[in-house]
mmCIF file of C-alpha atoms and ligand atoms in Angstrom:
data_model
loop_
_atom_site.group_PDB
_atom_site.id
_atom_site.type_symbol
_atom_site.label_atom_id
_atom_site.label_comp_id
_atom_site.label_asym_id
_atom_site.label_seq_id
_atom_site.Cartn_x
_atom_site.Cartn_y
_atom_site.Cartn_z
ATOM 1 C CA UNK A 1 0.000 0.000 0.000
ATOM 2 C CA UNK A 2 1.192 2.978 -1.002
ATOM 3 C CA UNK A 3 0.216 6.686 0.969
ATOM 4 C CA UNK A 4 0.953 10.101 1.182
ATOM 5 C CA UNK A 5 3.482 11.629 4.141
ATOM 6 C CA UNK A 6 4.828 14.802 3.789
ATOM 7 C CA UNK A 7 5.540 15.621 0.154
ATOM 8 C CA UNK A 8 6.846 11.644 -0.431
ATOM 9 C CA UNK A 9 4.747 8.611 -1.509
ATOM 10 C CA UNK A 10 6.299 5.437 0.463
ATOM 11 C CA UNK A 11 5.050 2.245 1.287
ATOM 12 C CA UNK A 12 2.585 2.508 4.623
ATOM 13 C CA UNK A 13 5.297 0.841 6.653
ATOM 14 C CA UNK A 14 7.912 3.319 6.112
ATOM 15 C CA UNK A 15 5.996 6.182 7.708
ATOM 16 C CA UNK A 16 7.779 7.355 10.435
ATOM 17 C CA UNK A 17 5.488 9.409 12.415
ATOM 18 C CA UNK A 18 7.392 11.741 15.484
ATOM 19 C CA UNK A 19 6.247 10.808 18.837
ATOM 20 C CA UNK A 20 6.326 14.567 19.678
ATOM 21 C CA UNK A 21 3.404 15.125 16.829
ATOM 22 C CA UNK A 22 0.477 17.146 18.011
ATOM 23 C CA UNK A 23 -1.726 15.104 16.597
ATOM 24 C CA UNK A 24 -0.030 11.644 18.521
ATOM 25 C CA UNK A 25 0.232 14.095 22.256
ATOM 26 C CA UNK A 26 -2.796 16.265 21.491
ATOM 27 C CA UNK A 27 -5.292 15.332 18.626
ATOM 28 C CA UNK A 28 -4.099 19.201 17.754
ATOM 29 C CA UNK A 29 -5.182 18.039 14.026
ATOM 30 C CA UNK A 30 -8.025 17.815 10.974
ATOM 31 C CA UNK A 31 -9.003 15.327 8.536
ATOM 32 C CA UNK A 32 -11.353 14.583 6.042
ATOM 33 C CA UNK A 33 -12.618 10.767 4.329
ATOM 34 C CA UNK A 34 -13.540 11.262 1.150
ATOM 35 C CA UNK A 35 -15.190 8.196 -1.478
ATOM 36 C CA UNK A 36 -13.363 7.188 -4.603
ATOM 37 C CA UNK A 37 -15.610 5.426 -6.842
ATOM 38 C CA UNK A 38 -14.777 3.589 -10.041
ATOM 39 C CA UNK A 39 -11.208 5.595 -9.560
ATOM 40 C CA UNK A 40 -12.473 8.618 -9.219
ATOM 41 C CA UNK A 41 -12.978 11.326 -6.178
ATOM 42 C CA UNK A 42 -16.079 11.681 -5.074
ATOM 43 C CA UNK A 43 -16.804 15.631 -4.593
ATOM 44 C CA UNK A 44 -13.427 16.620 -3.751
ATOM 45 C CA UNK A 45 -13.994 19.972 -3.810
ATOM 46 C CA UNK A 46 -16.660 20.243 -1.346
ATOM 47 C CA UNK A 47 -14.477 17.996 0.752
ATOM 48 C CA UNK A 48 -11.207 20.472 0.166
ATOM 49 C CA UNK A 49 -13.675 23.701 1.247
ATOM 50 C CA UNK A 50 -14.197 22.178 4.675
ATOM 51 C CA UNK A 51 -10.488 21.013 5.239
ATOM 52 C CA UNK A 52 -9.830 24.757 4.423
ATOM 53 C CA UNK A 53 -12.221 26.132 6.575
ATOM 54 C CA UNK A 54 -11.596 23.299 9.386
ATOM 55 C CA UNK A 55 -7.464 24.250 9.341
ATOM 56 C CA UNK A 56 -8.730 27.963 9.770
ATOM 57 C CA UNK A 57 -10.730 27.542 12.301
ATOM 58 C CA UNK A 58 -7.560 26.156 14.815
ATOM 59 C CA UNK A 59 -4.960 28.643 13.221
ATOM 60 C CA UNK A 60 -3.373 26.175 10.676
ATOM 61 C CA UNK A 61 -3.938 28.056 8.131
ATOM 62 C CA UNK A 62 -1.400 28.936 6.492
ATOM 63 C CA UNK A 63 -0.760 25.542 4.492
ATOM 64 C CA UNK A 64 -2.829 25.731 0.592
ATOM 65 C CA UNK A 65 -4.448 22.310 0.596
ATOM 66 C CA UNK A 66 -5.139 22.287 -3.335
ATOM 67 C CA UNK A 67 -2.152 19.860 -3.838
ATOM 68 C CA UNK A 68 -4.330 17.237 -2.271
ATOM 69 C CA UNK A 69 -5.967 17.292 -5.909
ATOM 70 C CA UNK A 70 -3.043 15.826 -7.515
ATOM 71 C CA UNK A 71 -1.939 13.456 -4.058
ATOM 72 C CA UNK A 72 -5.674 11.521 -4.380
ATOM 73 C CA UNK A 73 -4.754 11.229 -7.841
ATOM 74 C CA UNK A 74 -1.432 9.392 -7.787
ATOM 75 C CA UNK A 75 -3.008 7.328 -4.956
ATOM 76 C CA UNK A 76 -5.308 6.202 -6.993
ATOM 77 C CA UNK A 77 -3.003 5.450 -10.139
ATOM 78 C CA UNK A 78 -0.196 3.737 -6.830
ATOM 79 C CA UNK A 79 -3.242 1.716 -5.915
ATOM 80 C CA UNK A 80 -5.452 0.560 -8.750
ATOM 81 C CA UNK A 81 -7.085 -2.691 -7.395
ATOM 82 C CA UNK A 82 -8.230 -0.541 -3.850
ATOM 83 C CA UNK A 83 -9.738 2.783 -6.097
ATOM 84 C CA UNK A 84 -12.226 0.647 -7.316
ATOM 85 C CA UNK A 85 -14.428 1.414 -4.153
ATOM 86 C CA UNK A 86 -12.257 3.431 -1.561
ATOM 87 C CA UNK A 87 -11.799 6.178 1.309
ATOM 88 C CA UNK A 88 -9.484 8.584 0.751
ATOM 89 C CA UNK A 89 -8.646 9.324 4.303
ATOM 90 C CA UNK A 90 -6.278 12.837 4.905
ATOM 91 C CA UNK A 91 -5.131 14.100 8.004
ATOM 92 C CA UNK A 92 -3.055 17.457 9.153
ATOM 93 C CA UNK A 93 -2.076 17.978 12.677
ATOM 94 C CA UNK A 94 0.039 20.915 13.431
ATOM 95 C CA UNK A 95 3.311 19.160 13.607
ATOM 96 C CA UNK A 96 5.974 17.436 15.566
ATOM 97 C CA UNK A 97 7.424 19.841 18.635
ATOM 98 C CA UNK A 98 8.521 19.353 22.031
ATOM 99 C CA UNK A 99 5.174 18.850 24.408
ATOM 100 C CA UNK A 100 4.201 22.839 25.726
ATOM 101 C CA UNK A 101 -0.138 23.591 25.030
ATOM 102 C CA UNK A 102 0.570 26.779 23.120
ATOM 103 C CA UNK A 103 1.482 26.770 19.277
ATOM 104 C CA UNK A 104 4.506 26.361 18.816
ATOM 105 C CA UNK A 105 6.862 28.977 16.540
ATOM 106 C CA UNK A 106 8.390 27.848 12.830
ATOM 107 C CA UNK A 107 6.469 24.355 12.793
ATOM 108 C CA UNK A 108 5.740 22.201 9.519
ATOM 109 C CA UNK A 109 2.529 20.692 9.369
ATOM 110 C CA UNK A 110 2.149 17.056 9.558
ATOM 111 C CA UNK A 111 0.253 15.914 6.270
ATOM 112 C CA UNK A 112 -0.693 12.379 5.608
ATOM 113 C CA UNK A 113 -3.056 10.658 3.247
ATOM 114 C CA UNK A 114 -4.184 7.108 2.100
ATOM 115 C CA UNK A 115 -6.622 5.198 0.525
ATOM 116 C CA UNK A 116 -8.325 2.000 2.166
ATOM 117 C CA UNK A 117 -11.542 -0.213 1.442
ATOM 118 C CA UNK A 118 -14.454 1.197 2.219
ATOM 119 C CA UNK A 119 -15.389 0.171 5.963
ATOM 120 C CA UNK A 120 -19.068 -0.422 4.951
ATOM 121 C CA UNK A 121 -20.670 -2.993 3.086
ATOM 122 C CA UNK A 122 -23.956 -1.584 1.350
ATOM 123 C CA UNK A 123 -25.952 -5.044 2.413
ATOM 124 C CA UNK A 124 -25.045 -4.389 5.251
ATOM 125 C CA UNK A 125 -27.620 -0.860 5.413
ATOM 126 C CA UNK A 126 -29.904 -1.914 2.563
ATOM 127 C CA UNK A 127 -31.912 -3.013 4.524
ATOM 128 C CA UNK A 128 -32.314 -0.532 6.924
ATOM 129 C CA UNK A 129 -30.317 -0.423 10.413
ATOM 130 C CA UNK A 130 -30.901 0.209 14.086
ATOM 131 C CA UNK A 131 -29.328 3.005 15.842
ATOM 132 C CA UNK A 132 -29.092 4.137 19.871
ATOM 133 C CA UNK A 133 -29.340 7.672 21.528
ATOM 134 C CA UNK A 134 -26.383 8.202 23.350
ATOM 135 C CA UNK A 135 -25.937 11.487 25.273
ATOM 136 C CA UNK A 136 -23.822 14.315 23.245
ATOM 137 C CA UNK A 137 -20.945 14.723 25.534
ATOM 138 C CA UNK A 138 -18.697 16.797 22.799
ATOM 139 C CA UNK A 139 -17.183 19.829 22.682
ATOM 140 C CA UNK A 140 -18.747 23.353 21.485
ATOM 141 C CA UNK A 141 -17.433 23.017 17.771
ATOM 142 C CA UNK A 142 -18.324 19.996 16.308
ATOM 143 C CA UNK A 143 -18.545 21.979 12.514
ATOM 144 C CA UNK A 144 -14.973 21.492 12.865
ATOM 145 C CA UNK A 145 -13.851 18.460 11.724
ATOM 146 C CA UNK A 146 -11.184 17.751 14.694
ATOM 147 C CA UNK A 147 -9.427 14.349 14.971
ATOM 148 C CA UNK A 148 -9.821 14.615 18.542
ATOM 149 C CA UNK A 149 -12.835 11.855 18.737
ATOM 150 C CA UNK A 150 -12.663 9.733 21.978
ATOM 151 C CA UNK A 151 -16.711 10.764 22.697
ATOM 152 C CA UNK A 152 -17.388 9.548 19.225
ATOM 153 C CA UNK A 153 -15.508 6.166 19.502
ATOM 154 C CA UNK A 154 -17.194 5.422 23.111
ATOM 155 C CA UNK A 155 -20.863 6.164 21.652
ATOM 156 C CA UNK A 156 -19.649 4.015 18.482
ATOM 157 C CA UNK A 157 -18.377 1.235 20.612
ATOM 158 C CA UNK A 158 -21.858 1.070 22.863
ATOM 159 C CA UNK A 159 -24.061 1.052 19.654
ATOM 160 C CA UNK A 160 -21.535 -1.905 18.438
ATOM 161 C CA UNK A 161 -22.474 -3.879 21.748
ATOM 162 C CA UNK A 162 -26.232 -2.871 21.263
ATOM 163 C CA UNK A 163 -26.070 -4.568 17.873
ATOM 164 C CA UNK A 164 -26.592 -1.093 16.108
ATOM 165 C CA UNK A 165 -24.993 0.258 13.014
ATOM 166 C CA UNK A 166 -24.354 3.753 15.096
ATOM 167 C CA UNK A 167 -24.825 5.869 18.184
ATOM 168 C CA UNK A 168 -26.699 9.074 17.662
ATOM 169 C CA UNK A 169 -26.201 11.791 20.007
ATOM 170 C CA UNK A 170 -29.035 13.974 21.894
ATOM 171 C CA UNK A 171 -28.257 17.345 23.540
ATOM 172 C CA UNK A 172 -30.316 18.912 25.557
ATOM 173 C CA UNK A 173 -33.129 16.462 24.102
ATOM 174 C CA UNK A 174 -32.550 17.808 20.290
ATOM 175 C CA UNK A 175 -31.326 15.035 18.336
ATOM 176 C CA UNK A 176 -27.345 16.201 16.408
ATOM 177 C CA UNK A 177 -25.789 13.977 14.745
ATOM 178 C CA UNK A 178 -24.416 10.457 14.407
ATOM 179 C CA UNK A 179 -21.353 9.641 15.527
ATOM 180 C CA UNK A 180 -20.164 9.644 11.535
ATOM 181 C CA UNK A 181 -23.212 10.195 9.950
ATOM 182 C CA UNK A 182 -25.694 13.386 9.645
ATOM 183 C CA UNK A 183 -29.535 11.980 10.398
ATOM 184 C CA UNK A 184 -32.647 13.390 9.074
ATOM 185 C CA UNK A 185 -36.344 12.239 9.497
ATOM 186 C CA UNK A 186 -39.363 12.213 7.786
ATOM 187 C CA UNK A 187 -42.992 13.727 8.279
ATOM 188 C CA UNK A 188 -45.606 13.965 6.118
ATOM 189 C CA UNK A 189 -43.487 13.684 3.114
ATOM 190 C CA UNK A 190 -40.758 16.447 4.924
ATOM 191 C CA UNK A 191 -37.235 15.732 5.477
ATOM 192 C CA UNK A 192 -36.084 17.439 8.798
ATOM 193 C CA UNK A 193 -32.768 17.490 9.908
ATOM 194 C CA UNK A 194 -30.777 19.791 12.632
ATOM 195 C CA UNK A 195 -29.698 23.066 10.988
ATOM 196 C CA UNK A 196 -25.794 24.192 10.454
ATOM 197 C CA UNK A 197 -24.156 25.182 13.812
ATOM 198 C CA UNK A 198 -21.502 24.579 15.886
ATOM 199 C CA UNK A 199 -23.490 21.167 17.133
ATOM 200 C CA UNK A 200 -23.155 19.446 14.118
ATOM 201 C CA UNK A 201 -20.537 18.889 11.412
ATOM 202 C CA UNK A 202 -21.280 20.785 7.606
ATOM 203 C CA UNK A 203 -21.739 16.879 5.977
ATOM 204 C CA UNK A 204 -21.197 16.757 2.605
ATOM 205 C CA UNK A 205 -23.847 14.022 1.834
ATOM 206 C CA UNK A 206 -26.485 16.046 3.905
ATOM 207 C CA UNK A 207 -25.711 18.533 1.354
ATOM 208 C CA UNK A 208 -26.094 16.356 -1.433
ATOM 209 C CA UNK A 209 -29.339 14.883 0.090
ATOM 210 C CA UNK A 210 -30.430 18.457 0.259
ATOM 211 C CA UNK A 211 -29.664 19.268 -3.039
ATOM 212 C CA UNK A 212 -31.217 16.029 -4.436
ATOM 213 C CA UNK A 213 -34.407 17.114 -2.353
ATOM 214 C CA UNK A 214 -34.895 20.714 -4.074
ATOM 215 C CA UNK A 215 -34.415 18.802 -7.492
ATOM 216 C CA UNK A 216 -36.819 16.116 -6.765
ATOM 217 C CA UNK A 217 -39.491 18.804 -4.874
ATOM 218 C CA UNK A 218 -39.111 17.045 -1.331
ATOM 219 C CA UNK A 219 -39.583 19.793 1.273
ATOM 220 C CA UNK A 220 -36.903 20.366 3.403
ATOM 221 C CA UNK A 221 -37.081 21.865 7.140
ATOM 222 C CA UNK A 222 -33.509 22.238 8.947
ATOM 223 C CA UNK A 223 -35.505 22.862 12.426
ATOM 224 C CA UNK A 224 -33.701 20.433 15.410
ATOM 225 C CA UNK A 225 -35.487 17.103 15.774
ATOM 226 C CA UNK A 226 -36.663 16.148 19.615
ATOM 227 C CA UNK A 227 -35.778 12.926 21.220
ATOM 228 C CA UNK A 228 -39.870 12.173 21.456
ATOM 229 C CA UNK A 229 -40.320 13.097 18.048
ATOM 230 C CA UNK A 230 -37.502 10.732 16.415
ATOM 231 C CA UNK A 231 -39.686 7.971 17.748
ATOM 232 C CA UNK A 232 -42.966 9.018 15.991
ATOM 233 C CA UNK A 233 -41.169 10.084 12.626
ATOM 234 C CA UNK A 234 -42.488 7.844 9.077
ATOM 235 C CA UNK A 235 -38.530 6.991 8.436
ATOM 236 C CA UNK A 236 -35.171 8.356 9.708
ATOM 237 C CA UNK A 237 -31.938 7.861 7.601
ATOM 238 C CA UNK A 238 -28.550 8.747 8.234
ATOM 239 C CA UNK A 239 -26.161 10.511 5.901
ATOM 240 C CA UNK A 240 -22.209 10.205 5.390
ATOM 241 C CA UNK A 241 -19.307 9.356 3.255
ATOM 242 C CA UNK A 242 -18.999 5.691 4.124
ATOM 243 C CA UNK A 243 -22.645 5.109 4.874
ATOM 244 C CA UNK A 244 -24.378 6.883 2.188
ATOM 245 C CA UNK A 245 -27.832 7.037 2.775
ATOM 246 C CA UNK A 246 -28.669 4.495 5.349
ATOM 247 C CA UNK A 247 -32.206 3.576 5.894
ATOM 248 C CA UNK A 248 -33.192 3.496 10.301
ATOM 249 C CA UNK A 249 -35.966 1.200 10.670
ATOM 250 C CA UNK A 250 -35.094 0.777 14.760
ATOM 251 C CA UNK A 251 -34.431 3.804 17.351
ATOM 252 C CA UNK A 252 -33.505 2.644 20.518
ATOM 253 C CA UNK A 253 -35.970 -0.432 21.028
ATOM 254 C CA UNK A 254 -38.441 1.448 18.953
ATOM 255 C CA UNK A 255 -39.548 0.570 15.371
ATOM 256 C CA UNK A 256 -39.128 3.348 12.878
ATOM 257 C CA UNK A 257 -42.702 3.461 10.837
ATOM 258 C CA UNK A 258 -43.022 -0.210 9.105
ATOM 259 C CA UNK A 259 -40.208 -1.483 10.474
ATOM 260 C CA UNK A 260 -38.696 -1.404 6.844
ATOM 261 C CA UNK A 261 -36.799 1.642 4.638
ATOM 262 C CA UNK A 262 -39.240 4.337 3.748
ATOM 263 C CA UNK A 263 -40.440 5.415 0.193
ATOM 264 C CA UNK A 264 -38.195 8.975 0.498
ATOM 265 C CA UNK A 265 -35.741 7.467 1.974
ATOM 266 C CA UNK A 266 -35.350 4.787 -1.148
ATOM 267 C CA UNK A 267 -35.935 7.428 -3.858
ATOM 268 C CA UNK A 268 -33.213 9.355 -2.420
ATOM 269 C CA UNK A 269 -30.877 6.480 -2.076
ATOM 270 C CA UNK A 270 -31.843 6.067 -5.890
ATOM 271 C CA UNK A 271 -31.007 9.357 -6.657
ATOM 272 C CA UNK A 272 -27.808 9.156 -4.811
ATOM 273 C CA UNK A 273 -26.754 5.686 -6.744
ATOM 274 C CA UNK A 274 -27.219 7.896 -10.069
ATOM 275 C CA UNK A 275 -24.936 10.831 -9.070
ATOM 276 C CA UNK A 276 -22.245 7.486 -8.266
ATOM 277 C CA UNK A 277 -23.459 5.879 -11.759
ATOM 278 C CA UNK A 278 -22.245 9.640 -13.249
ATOM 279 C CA UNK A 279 -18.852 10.883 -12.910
ATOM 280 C CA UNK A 280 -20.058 14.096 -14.500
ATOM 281 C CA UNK A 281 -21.447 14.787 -10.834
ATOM 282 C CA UNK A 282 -18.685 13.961 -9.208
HETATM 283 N N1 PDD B 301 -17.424 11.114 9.289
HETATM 284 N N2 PDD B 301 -20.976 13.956 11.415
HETATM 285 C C1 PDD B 301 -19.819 13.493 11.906
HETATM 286 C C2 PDD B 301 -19.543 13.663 13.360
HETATM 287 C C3 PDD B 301 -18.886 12.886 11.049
HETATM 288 O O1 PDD B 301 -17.709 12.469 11.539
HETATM 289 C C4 PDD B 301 -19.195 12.723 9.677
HETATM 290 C C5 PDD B 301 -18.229 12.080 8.722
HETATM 291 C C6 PDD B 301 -20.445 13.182 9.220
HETATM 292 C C7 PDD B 301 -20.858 13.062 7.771
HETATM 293 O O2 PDD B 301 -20.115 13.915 6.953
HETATM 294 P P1 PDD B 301 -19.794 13.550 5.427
HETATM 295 O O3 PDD B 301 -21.099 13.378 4.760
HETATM 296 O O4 PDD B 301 -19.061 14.729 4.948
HETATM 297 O O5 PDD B 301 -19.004 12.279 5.433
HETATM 298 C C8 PDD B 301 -21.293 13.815 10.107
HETATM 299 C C9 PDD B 301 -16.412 10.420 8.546
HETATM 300 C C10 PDD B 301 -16.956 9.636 7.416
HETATM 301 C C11 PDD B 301 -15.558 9.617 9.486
HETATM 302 O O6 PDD B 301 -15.223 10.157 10.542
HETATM 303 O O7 PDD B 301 -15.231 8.473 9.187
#
């Protein structure tokens, strides 16, 4: 396997990663996973914007991240067989110094990126998945895609042993987000989901489901979604880069409408498989 680490590609074993790296002593860092399907990037550039906006948000900012353009590329040509169906996963911390909390002076970014299979199996989500509420014990800036995730990986971990696909979190009894996925519900034919902020992370495929929404004349509402209403909602899906759309028939111990993926959410899981089908969308 071949990756990205600072300016070199190298086989993954060669990386030689400081043990003084913020990102190792700190998770003082950003990343983004992005699809590659068929060898080819799936909306890059909306994926680029937010790693721009994410490294100036914590004052990394002075590092131009178009290069990545050309580094997914050659990744993909270095390994063929993987870009069939892939994550592009990139991460930037602010580099390797000696252990003090404030920024350090003259310090190099730390910039790595590789490709790996995608860790979800569509029949595994077809059809449709049970998720948990787990309480939302993050930070105030969750739009910013920080690699420091140990509440995410403890929610993740609990839905595992609950036999769900994933742990959604509930703050002050609104319902944010997944602990990798964006979730939106429906009523009456409306898709609601929790509005930009600081509580939730700017997902690119609630964008896309958005988008696909004004196209196909599904009303959208981005108004926060209550714990009690989640339960009473005609279908619930989740929304993210490895997942896709992924249909929630099960909240909790409570079945989601028939029990069995909705009629939006499957049209817009359709129209999603067509913007895939088309790397003119891409
Ligand atoms: N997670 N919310 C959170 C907290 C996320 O970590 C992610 C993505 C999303 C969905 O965003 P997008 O549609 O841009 O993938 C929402 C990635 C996939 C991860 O951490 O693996």
């Amino acid at each position: 396997m071949i990756v990205y680490y600072n300016g070199d590609y190298i086989e993954k074993k060669q990386v030689i990663i400081s043990p003084d790296d913020r990102g190792f002593l700190f998770a003082d860092g950003t990343y983004e996973v992005i699809r590659v399907y068929h060898h080819r990037i799936f909306r890059l550039d909306n994926h680029l914007q937010r790693l721009r906006r994410s490294l100036q948000e914590i004052e990394i900012d002075h590092m131009d991240v178009s290069f990545l353009r050309e580094t997914g590329e050659t990744l993909i040509q270095r390994n063929p067989e993987i870009a069939r169906d892939a994550v592009m996963y990139i991460q930037i911390t602010r580099g390797a110094a000696p252990r003090h909390h404030e920024f350090p002076d003259q310090i190099q970014p730390t910039v790595y990126a590789a490709l790996s299979r995608c860790p979800v199996e569509r029949n595994q989500i077809v059809r449709g998945i049970k998720i948990i509420l787990q309480p939302d014990q993050r930070w105030g800036r969750c739009d910013i895609k920080s690699i420091a995730l140990l509440p995410n990986i403890l929610a993740a971990e609990e839905a595992r042993r609950q036999d769900a696909y994933e742990a959604v979190f509930v703050r002050d009894g609104i319902i944010t987000e997944g602990t990798r996925t964006n979730i939106a519900a429906v009523f009456n034919g409306q898709v609601h989901t929790h509005p930009i902020g600081h509580h939730i992370l700017g997902g690119i495929t609630r964008d896309i489901v958005l988008e696909l929404c004004g196209k196909m004349d599904i009303p959208v509402i981005e108004k926060p979604i209550s714990e009690e209403q989640i339960m009473l909602a005609d279908e619930v899906f989740l929304m993210g880069t490895t997942t896709e759309i992924g249909p929630v028939i099960q909240v909790n111990e409570i079945k989601i409408g028939e029990g069995s993926p909705g009629p939006v959410t499957k049209q817009l899981r359709k129209a999603f498989q067509g913007l895939i089908d088309n790397p003119d969308q891409y």
